[in-house]
Amino acid sequence: MNRKLIGVTALLLSIPFYAQADAVSDLEAEYQAQGGTNFNATAGEALWNKEFIDAKKGDKRSCTKCHTADLKKPGKHARTGKAIEPMAPTVNPKRLTEVKQIKKWFVRNCKWTLGRECTAQEKGDFLAYLKNL
Amino acid sequence: MTQRKRKGGVRETKVRVWDIPIRLFHWTLASCFVIAWFTLDNRYLDVHIFAGYLMGGLILFRLLWGFIGGPYARFRDFAFNYSKVQNYLKDVLNKHPPRFLGHNPAGSWAIYLLLGLGLSVVITGLLTFGGEERQGPLAGLLNFPQGRFAHELHEWLSWLMLGVVIIHVMGILVESMLHRENLVVSMLTGFKTSAAGAISTLSHWKIGATMLVAIITAGLFWFQGHLTETPEQLYQPFHGPALPDNSLWREECGACHLAFHPSLLPARSWRAMMQKQASHFGEDLFLEQDAVNKIETFLVENAAEQGLTEAAWKINRSIPQTEILLRITETPYWIKKHQEISDAVWEHPKVNGKIDCAACHIDAAAGTFEDAAMHLPDDVEATATSE
């Protein structure tokens, strides 16, 4: 009885990790199908820290503006001040677990930060960088 | 009883005219009036309301004491008709008014007026509190428009009462000068001097002590939340009704900013906002159509028109029907309520600009925006100079 309980608990606890692996590998396959190759964490990190000038307002934007450079710490929404939970999956196991969520935030945040949607290659690089944090 | 001689050689004694309950009533009532006058700002609503309850209680006590109290406190001691008042005022103009040990005819009318006005102010206050704030014993008795009417009546009666208070104080000063006695000190000590033989009232100190204990106990009970609050768990004196909630709305809208309650904008604004989700204040929300529909339904069903809160009702009536505003901060009611806030406050790091209602409204997430749930962060309070 007791052993069974431990087994079930362990199984339940491991769900987030499977989910993450699933969501990320599903998306990586999708981005590869769209033309992305050799996803690279270093390229992802460089893009994460890169500054873009907004075409309309002229202000500097980057992923770090809201998420900060340390992804294990909470961030702060640049426009609303709302607290953002840490990005690193080791600190925040909910990250990178849902395909729908990842896609939504890629659209929203690429458009605001880069002024356009990210390419399949860029998104793959981002995932490569983020998934091992 | 001490005896002393006055000018002219008449033997006079010290007489206790005002018993302790009367003096306590007088000065506490005066304090309530002043406190209520200086706590008009919504942030101090709980203090204002307490002053009102206390005022009501004191007046009820005074009415009772007018029948069972000491000789000078009883109404029959100062039941003067109009012609007596007229004659007295004529004598005042001739600078030779007769002296009354208790209330004089003019003063008695000021007292009746103040008691009547005080009670009316308390009652209209309760009606306002129940109609506009949906709080107190008369919560919900009046609807918002009626509550607003009661509010205006409450204000007019208060001004009228202030007028009578000023006349009352001037009368005290004039009579003190004409009779060369200090009536203010008499109301503090209870004593006046008089020809021998005048009756002294009992001090009734037990009743006075009971009143004092009751007032202090009520105060501690009413304000205990302020004593036990912590910076993390701020005290909210009044809680509004639990408003309709929706998990999808809270999750999606609340991901980037405070999930602004539907009651803060009219339905037409919410429809326009959800239709333009691809350019939501410069962001593409990229929500699935199903989510858009569900959120829009929730927003429209509980929009400002439904009048779920005082803020909802007031925001809605402030917007011209032809206008479709997308920002709550563009609505005339919002602008009016926040016009006194200086730029320094908005730019304060703890305030985050006009988008973060929760910086100062403790109940922003609940959407109730109770008047007394406003709380400027402590170091912001120092920045606020305009209030």
XYZ file of C-alpha atoms in Angstrom:
520
model
C 0.000 0.000 0.000
C 2.684 2.417 1.148
C 5.011 1.471 -1.682
C 2.212 1.955 -4.137
C 1.620 5.462 -2.777
C 5.292 6.358 -3.155
C 5.263 5.035 -6.689
C 2.216 7.107 -7.639
C 3.654 10.224 -5.995
C 6.953 9.785 -7.836
C 5.071 9.333 -11.071
C 3.002 12.462 -10.484
C 6.093 14.475 -9.553
C 7.835 13.446 -12.735
C 4.970 14.616 -14.964
C 6.284 18.173 -15.378
C 9.627 16.886 -16.662
C 8.032 14.581 -19.171
C 5.686 17.374 -20.165
C 8.573 19.752 -20.689
C 10.549 17.245 -22.693
C 7.429 16.566 -24.756
C 6.479 20.156 -25.418
C 10.010 21.240 -26.270
C 10.800 18.240 -28.494
C 7.438 18.573 -30.263
C 8.152 22.200 -30.987
C 11.739 21.529 -32.035
C 10.437 18.993 -34.540
C 7.932 21.545 -35.784
C 10.548 24.268 -36.154
C 12.842 21.834 -37.972
C 10.040 21.039 -40.364
C 9.759 24.789 -40.969
C 13.414 25.014 -41.945
C 15.320 25.385 -38.679
C 18.551 23.361 -38.163
C 21.139 22.736 -35.467
C 19.428 24.625 -32.677
C 22.083 26.236 -30.604
C 21.944 27.468 -27.008
C 24.723 30.036 -27.533
C 22.864 31.600 -30.447
C 19.702 31.589 -28.334
C 21.460 33.330 -25.449
C 22.946 35.973 -27.768
C 19.525 36.691 -29.229
C 18.021 36.773 -25.729
C 20.420 39.555 -24.721
C 20.366 41.459 -28.014
C 18.831 44.923 -28.070
C 16.367 45.960 -30.745
C 15.248 49.499 -31.491
C 11.485 49.810 -31.797
C 10.527 51.217 -35.190
C 7.623 53.285 -33.863
C 8.705 54.542 -30.493
C 12.479 54.369 -30.880
C 13.084 52.743 -27.492
C 15.531 49.891 -26.903
C 13.919 46.524 -26.326
C 15.274 43.108 -25.418
C 14.045 39.957 -23.689
C 16.040 40.989 -20.629
C 14.051 44.202 -20.328
C 11.242 42.272 -18.659
C 12.793 38.921 -17.774
C 16.123 40.407 -16.557
C 19.484 38.873 -17.464
C 19.288 36.320 -14.642
C 16.567 33.918 -15.716
C 16.482 32.221 -12.330
C 15.069 35.390 -10.825
C 11.621 36.913 -11.243
C 11.222 39.627 -13.849
C 9.003 42.671 -14.125
C 6.772 43.651 -17.025
C 8.336 46.748 -18.600
C 5.013 48.484 -19.219
C 2.756 47.308 -16.409
C 5.197 46.509 -13.630
C 3.526 43.131 -13.141
C 5.857 40.540 -11.606
C 6.928 37.783 -14.017
C 7.815 34.367 -12.654
C 11.374 33.116 -13.349
C 11.986 31.674 -16.816
C 14.440 28.918 -15.867
C 12.637 25.522 -15.746
C 14.844 24.394 -12.843
C 13.447 27.223 -10.716
C 9.983 27.318 -12.228
C 8.941 23.811 -13.404
C 5.805 25.200 -15.118
C 7.979 26.755 -17.834
C 8.162 25.117 -21.294
C 5.495 22.543 -20.485
C 2.656 23.626 -22.772
C 2.979 23.949 -26.536
C 0.070 26.393 -26.658
C 1.583 28.677 -24.069
C 5.020 28.664 -25.663
C 3.580 29.530 -29.063
C 1.415 32.316 -27.656
C 4.268 33.962 -25.807
C 6.614 33.623 -28.788
C 4.151 35.549 -30.957
C 3.420 38.202 -28.341
C 6.922 38.784 -27.151
C 8.771 38.495 -30.480
C 6.399 41.042 -31.982
C 6.913 43.487 -29.150
C 10.649 43.013 -28.736
C 11.872 42.371 -32.282
C 9.024 44.101 -34.046
C 8.243 40.927 -36.015
C 7.549 37.259 -35.483
C 10.617 35.143 -34.785
C 11.823 32.683 -37.395
C 11.698 28.945 -36.779
C 15.492 28.997 -36.372
C 15.342 31.761 -33.736
C 12.600 30.031 -31.794
C 14.521 26.750 -31.870
C 17.638 28.526 -30.600
C 15.644 30.155 -27.799
C 14.308 26.767 -26.702
C 17.793 25.253 -26.809
C 18.990 28.042 -24.524
C 16.062 28.064 -22.134
C 15.472 24.341 -21.691
C 18.787 23.674 -19.960
C 18.691 26.594 -17.544
C -19.600 74.733 48.814
C -17.190 77.640 48.546
C -18.520 81.139 48.841
C -16.977 84.322 47.540
C -17.862 87.957 47.095
C -18.456 89.563 43.777
C -18.460 93.215 42.801
C -21.365 94.926 44.559
C -21.083 92.789 47.656
C -23.692 90.149 46.767
C -22.775 86.788 48.271
C -22.279 84.208 45.529
C -21.643 80.499 45.522
C -20.110 78.075 43.101
C -22.847 75.992 41.527
C -22.383 72.846 39.474
C -24.543 73.468 36.396
C -23.172 70.940 33.895
C -22.925 67.355 35.049
C -20.199 65.061 33.701
C -22.401 63.295 31.097
C -23.406 66.689 29.633
C -19.811 67.893 29.442
C -18.598 64.617 27.956
C -21.483 64.725 25.484
C -20.703 68.308 24.503
C -16.984 67.968 23.865
C -17.187 64.525 22.269
C -19.945 65.706 19.951
C -17.886 68.764 18.999
C -14.864 66.515 18.357
C -16.957 64.157 16.213
C -18.118 67.103 14.121
C -14.550 68.331 13.581
C -13.190 64.827 12.913
C -15.977 64.057 10.441
C -15.285 67.348 8.674
C -11.599 66.504 8.232
C -12.125 62.891 7.147
C -14.116 63.644 4.007
C -11.397 62.058 1.887
C -12.512 58.550 1.016
C -9.310 57.089 2.376
C -10.450 57.915 5.911
C -14.009 56.700 5.454
C -13.806 54.353 8.447
C -12.867 57.274 10.726
C -15.641 59.412 9.232
C -18.179 56.636 9.738
C -17.065 56.072 13.330
C -17.436 59.789 14.060
C -20.946 59.559 12.601
C -21.983 56.535 14.674
C -20.597 58.177 17.801
C -22.433 61.395 16.985
C -25.695 59.472 16.551
C -25.188 57.618 19.823
C -24.373 60.802 21.693
C -27.438 62.620 20.377
C -29.713 59.721 21.317
C -28.184 59.790 24.784
C -28.746 63.545 24.999
C -32.404 63.173 24.057
C -32.832 60.636 26.848
C -30.817 62.772 29.280
C -33.139 65.668 28.476
C -35.845 63.755 30.340
C -33.982 61.886 33.065
C -30.835 63.999 33.561
C -29.951 66.704 36.053
C -32.091 69.850 36.474
C -30.133 71.979 33.965
C -29.953 69.168 31.409
C -33.713 68.600 31.228
C -35.547 70.028 28.250
C -38.204 71.571 30.496
C -35.439 73.786 31.944
C -34.869 75.399 28.571
C -38.182 75.032 26.744
C -38.390 78.627 25.564
C -40.881 79.775 22.966
C -40.086 82.057 20.048
C -41.140 85.314 21.713
C -38.798 84.582 24.651
C -35.955 84.092 22.187
C -36.888 87.310 20.402
C -36.929 89.279 23.657
C -33.644 87.777 24.729
C -31.967 88.705 21.431
C -33.302 92.276 21.748
C -31.746 92.455 25.208
C -28.467 91.190 23.748
C -28.541 93.968 21.156
C -29.058 96.460 24.002
C -26.088 94.793 25.727
C -28.134 93.891 28.817
C -29.359 90.340 28.420
C -30.643 88.674 31.571
C -28.398 85.941 32.946
C -29.515 82.305 32.873
C -27.677 79.755 34.938
C -28.599 76.992 32.526
C -29.246 77.508 28.819
C -30.504 80.924 27.762
C -33.393 81.160 25.229
C -31.164 81.790 22.198
C -28.726 79.076 23.262
C -31.567 76.621 23.789
C -32.710 77.085 20.213
C -29.171 76.527 18.993
C -29.184 73.276 20.959
C -32.486 72.082 19.505
C -31.256 72.993 16.023
C -27.931 71.259 16.542
C -29.592 68.122 17.926
C -32.042 68.047 15.020
C -29.440 68.772 12.380
C -26.969 66.359 13.947
C -29.525 63.569 13.862
C -30.452 64.428 10.246
C -26.787 64.431 9.256
C -26.331 61.022 10.869
C -29.417 59.579 9.182
C -28.551 60.936 5.714
C -24.995 59.707 6.320
C -26.277 56.201 7.030
C -28.453 56.371 3.908
C -25.455 57.467 1.820
C -23.280 54.753 3.339
C -25.928 52.162 2.572
C -26.830 53.485 -0.882
C -23.472 54.442 -2.351
C -21.083 52.133 -0.501
C -23.503 49.247 0.107
C -22.307 49.143 3.702
C -23.717 49.632 7.179
C -27.154 48.819 8.628
C -28.967 50.404 5.662
C -26.853 48.639 3.009
C -28.730 48.432 -0.271
C -31.827 50.249 1.028
C -31.310 52.929 -1.613
C -30.022 52.430 -5.138
C -27.044 54.394 -6.451
C -28.968 57.466 -7.703
C -30.945 57.652 -4.451
C -27.743 57.172 -2.462
C -26.216 60.036 -4.376
C -29.202 62.218 -3.491
C -28.838 61.280 0.179
C -25.162 62.191 -0.129
C -25.998 65.674 -1.385
C -28.551 66.126 1.369
C -25.928 64.934 3.874
C -23.526 67.606 2.635
C -26.088 70.419 2.686
C -27.234 69.537 6.201
C -23.598 69.438 7.334
C -23.011 72.949 6.003
C -26.172 74.102 7.721
C -24.966 72.503 10.931
C -21.598 74.236 10.566
C -23.499 77.519 10.264
C -25.397 76.857 13.500
C -22.150 75.790 15.217
C -20.564 79.115 14.252
C -23.597 81.067 15.532
C -23.524 78.982 18.727
C -19.831 79.729 19.307
C -20.331 83.436 18.596
C -23.248 83.485 21.040
C -21.015 81.916 23.700
C -18.346 84.562 23.126
C -20.833 87.450 23.166
C -22.557 86.236 26.314
C -19.242 85.538 28.014
C -18.210 89.126 27.357
C -21.527 90.700 28.353
C -21.706 88.749 31.623
C -17.957 88.792 32.256
C -17.828 85.067 32.795
C -16.057 82.335 30.872
C -18.738 79.973 29.556
C -16.162 77.768 27.829
C -14.444 77.072 31.160
C -17.867 76.384 32.707
C -18.488 73.700 30.104
C -15.129 72.164 31.063
C -15.393 72.363 34.864
C -19.171 72.262 35.100
C -19.245 75.200 37.527
C -20.757 78.658 37.365
C -21.139 81.241 40.083
C -24.576 82.274 41.237
C -26.478 83.984 44.017
C -26.834 81.756 47.030
C -29.631 79.240 46.904
C -29.292 78.055 43.299
C -29.484 74.301 42.936
C -26.328 72.355 42.114
C -26.668 69.283 39.945
C -25.109 65.962 40.859
C -21.929 65.164 38.934
C -23.367 61.810 37.729
C -19.782 60.631 37.401
C -20.767 56.961 37.228
C -22.808 57.566 34.119
C -20.002 59.716 32.733
C -17.450 56.979 33.402
C -19.725 54.410 31.745
C -20.005 56.649 28.679
C -16.240 57.078 28.501
C -15.627 53.338 28.785
C -18.275 52.663 26.135
C -16.728 55.201 23.735
C -13.193 53.863 24.202
C -14.332 50.249 23.873
C -16.278 51.035 20.708
C -13.242 52.860 19.299
C -10.886 49.979 20.045
C -13.337 47.512 18.558
C -13.888 49.609 15.432
C -10.232 50.402 14.780
C -8.630 47.135 15.948
C -7.790 46.208 12.348
C -5.383 49.146 12.148
C -3.543 47.842 15.185
C -3.141 44.315 13.873
C -2.325 45.033 10.218
C 1.047 44.124 8.733
C 2.754 45.534 5.625
C 1.980 42.271 3.811
C -1.606 42.046 5.002
C -2.974 45.580 4.945
C -6.149 46.263 6.844
C -9.218 46.878 4.739
C -11.991 48.399 6.859
C -14.835 47.638 4.446
C -15.215 44.696 2.095
C -17.378 44.958 -0.988
C -19.533 42.140 -2.348
C -17.832 39.164 -3.997
C -17.976 40.061 -7.688
C -18.404 37.573 -10.550
C -15.096 35.905 -11.374
C -13.728 33.859 -14.251
C -10.566 31.782 -14.238
C -9.795 32.177 -17.952
C -10.146 35.972 -17.699
C -7.994 36.101 -14.595
C -5.321 33.886 -16.149
C -5.102 35.509 -19.588
C -5.635 39.163 -18.728
C -3.790 38.792 -15.464
C -0.705 37.396 -17.196
C 0.550 40.836 -18.218
C -1.309 43.243 -15.945
C -3.868 43.404 -13.195
C -6.977 41.609 -14.414
C -9.131 44.718 -14.589
C -12.628 43.828 -13.491
C -15.321 43.969 -16.241
C -17.300 46.429 -14.107
C -14.715 49.117 -14.849
C -15.705 49.692 -18.514
C -18.960 49.572 -20.502
C -19.788 46.563 -22.672
C -19.091 48.482 -25.904
C -15.527 49.112 -24.758
C -14.917 45.448 -23.947
C -16.323 44.318 -27.315
C -14.058 46.742 -29.163
C -11.074 45.653 -27.117
C -11.555 41.949 -27.736
C -12.165 42.477 -31.449
C -8.854 44.306 -31.669
C -6.877 41.735 -29.733
C -4.131 41.715 -32.386
C -3.299 45.330 -31.531
C -3.908 45.439 -27.808
C -2.185 48.681 -26.800
C 0.705 47.806 -29.095
C 0.785 44.048 -28.438
C -0.555 41.098 -30.376
C -2.357 38.969 -27.798
C -2.592 35.966 -30.157
C -5.429 34.426 -28.143
C -7.397 31.588 -29.677
C -10.821 32.619 -30.947
C -12.507 30.348 -28.418
C -10.694 32.086 -25.548
C -11.521 35.497 -27.015
C -15.215 34.632 -27.123
C -15.306 33.250 -23.592
C -13.480 36.233 -22.141
C -15.615 38.702 -24.085
C -18.806 37.069 -22.805
C -17.621 37.368 -19.217
C -16.572 40.990 -19.741
C -19.806 42.040 -21.419
C -22.037 40.257 -18.906
C -20.469 42.079 -15.980
C -19.672 45.407 -17.626
C -20.079 48.796 -15.965
C -23.727 49.054 -17.066
C -24.616 46.318 -14.597
C -23.757 48.659 -11.722
C -22.123 45.928 -9.657
C -20.202 48.515 -7.641
C -20.342 52.224 -6.931
C -17.304 52.706 -9.182
C -19.017 50.787 -12.006
C -22.131 52.922 -11.773
C -20.177 56.169 -11.651
C -17.766 55.232 -14.446
C -20.612 54.262 -16.726
C -22.647 57.414 -16.164
C -19.571 59.580 -16.716
C -18.951 58.337 -20.282
C -20.951 59.860 -23.154
C -22.971 57.112 -24.883
C -21.256 57.801 -28.207
C -17.750 57.245 -26.903
C -15.959 53.916 -26.902
C -13.069 54.317 -24.497
C -10.507 51.536 -24.249
C -8.590 52.788 -21.252
C -10.186 52.957 -17.806
C -7.882 55.915 -17.155
C -9.610 57.849 -19.958
C -13.059 57.691 -18.388
C -14.211 61.050 -16.970
C -14.971 59.566 -13.548
C -11.504 58.036 -13.264
C -9.889 61.307 -14.304
C -11.931 63.271 -11.786
C -11.092 60.904 -8.942
C -7.362 60.950 -9.678
C -6.828 64.588 -10.700
C -5.188 65.610 -7.459
C -2.476 62.972 -7.688
C 0.836 64.550 -8.592
C 3.198 63.257 -11.265
C 5.715 62.489 -8.545
C 3.327 59.886 -7.153
C 2.654 58.296 -10.535
C 6.362 58.086 -11.262
C 7.174 56.550 -7.884
C 8.731 53.079 -8.345
C 6.124 51.514 -6.057
C 3.255 52.953 -8.103
C 4.251 51.850 -11.624
C 2.210 54.544 -13.339
C -1.527 54.644 -13.897
C -1.806 51.018 -14.976
C -1.252 49.432 -11.571
C -4.432 50.047 -9.564
C -3.245 47.615 -6.915
C -0.386 49.913 -5.927
C -2.852 52.010 -3.922
C -6.169 50.101 -3.991
C -5.900 47.129 -1.653
C -8.959 45.486 -3.223
C -8.033 46.117 -6.887
C -7.809 42.412 -7.698
C -11.283 41.835 -6.248
C -12.562 44.711 -8.403
C -14.635 46.278 -5.627
C -12.616 49.520 -5.269
C -14.050 50.335 -1.879
C -13.524 53.926 -0.823
C -11.748 52.975 2.351
C -9.541 50.371 0.645
C -7.152 53.015 -0.598
C -3.689 52.925 0.841
C -0.716 54.811 -0.561
C 2.519 52.912 0.112
C 4.223 54.610 3.067
C 7.077 56.267 1.202
C 4.658 57.355 -1.523
C 2.604 59.147 1.110
C 5.556 61.475 1.661
C 5.698 62.242 -2.065
C 2.029 63.140 -2.196
C 1.990 66.855 -1.608
C -1.231 67.853 -3.258
C -3.599 66.300 -0.722
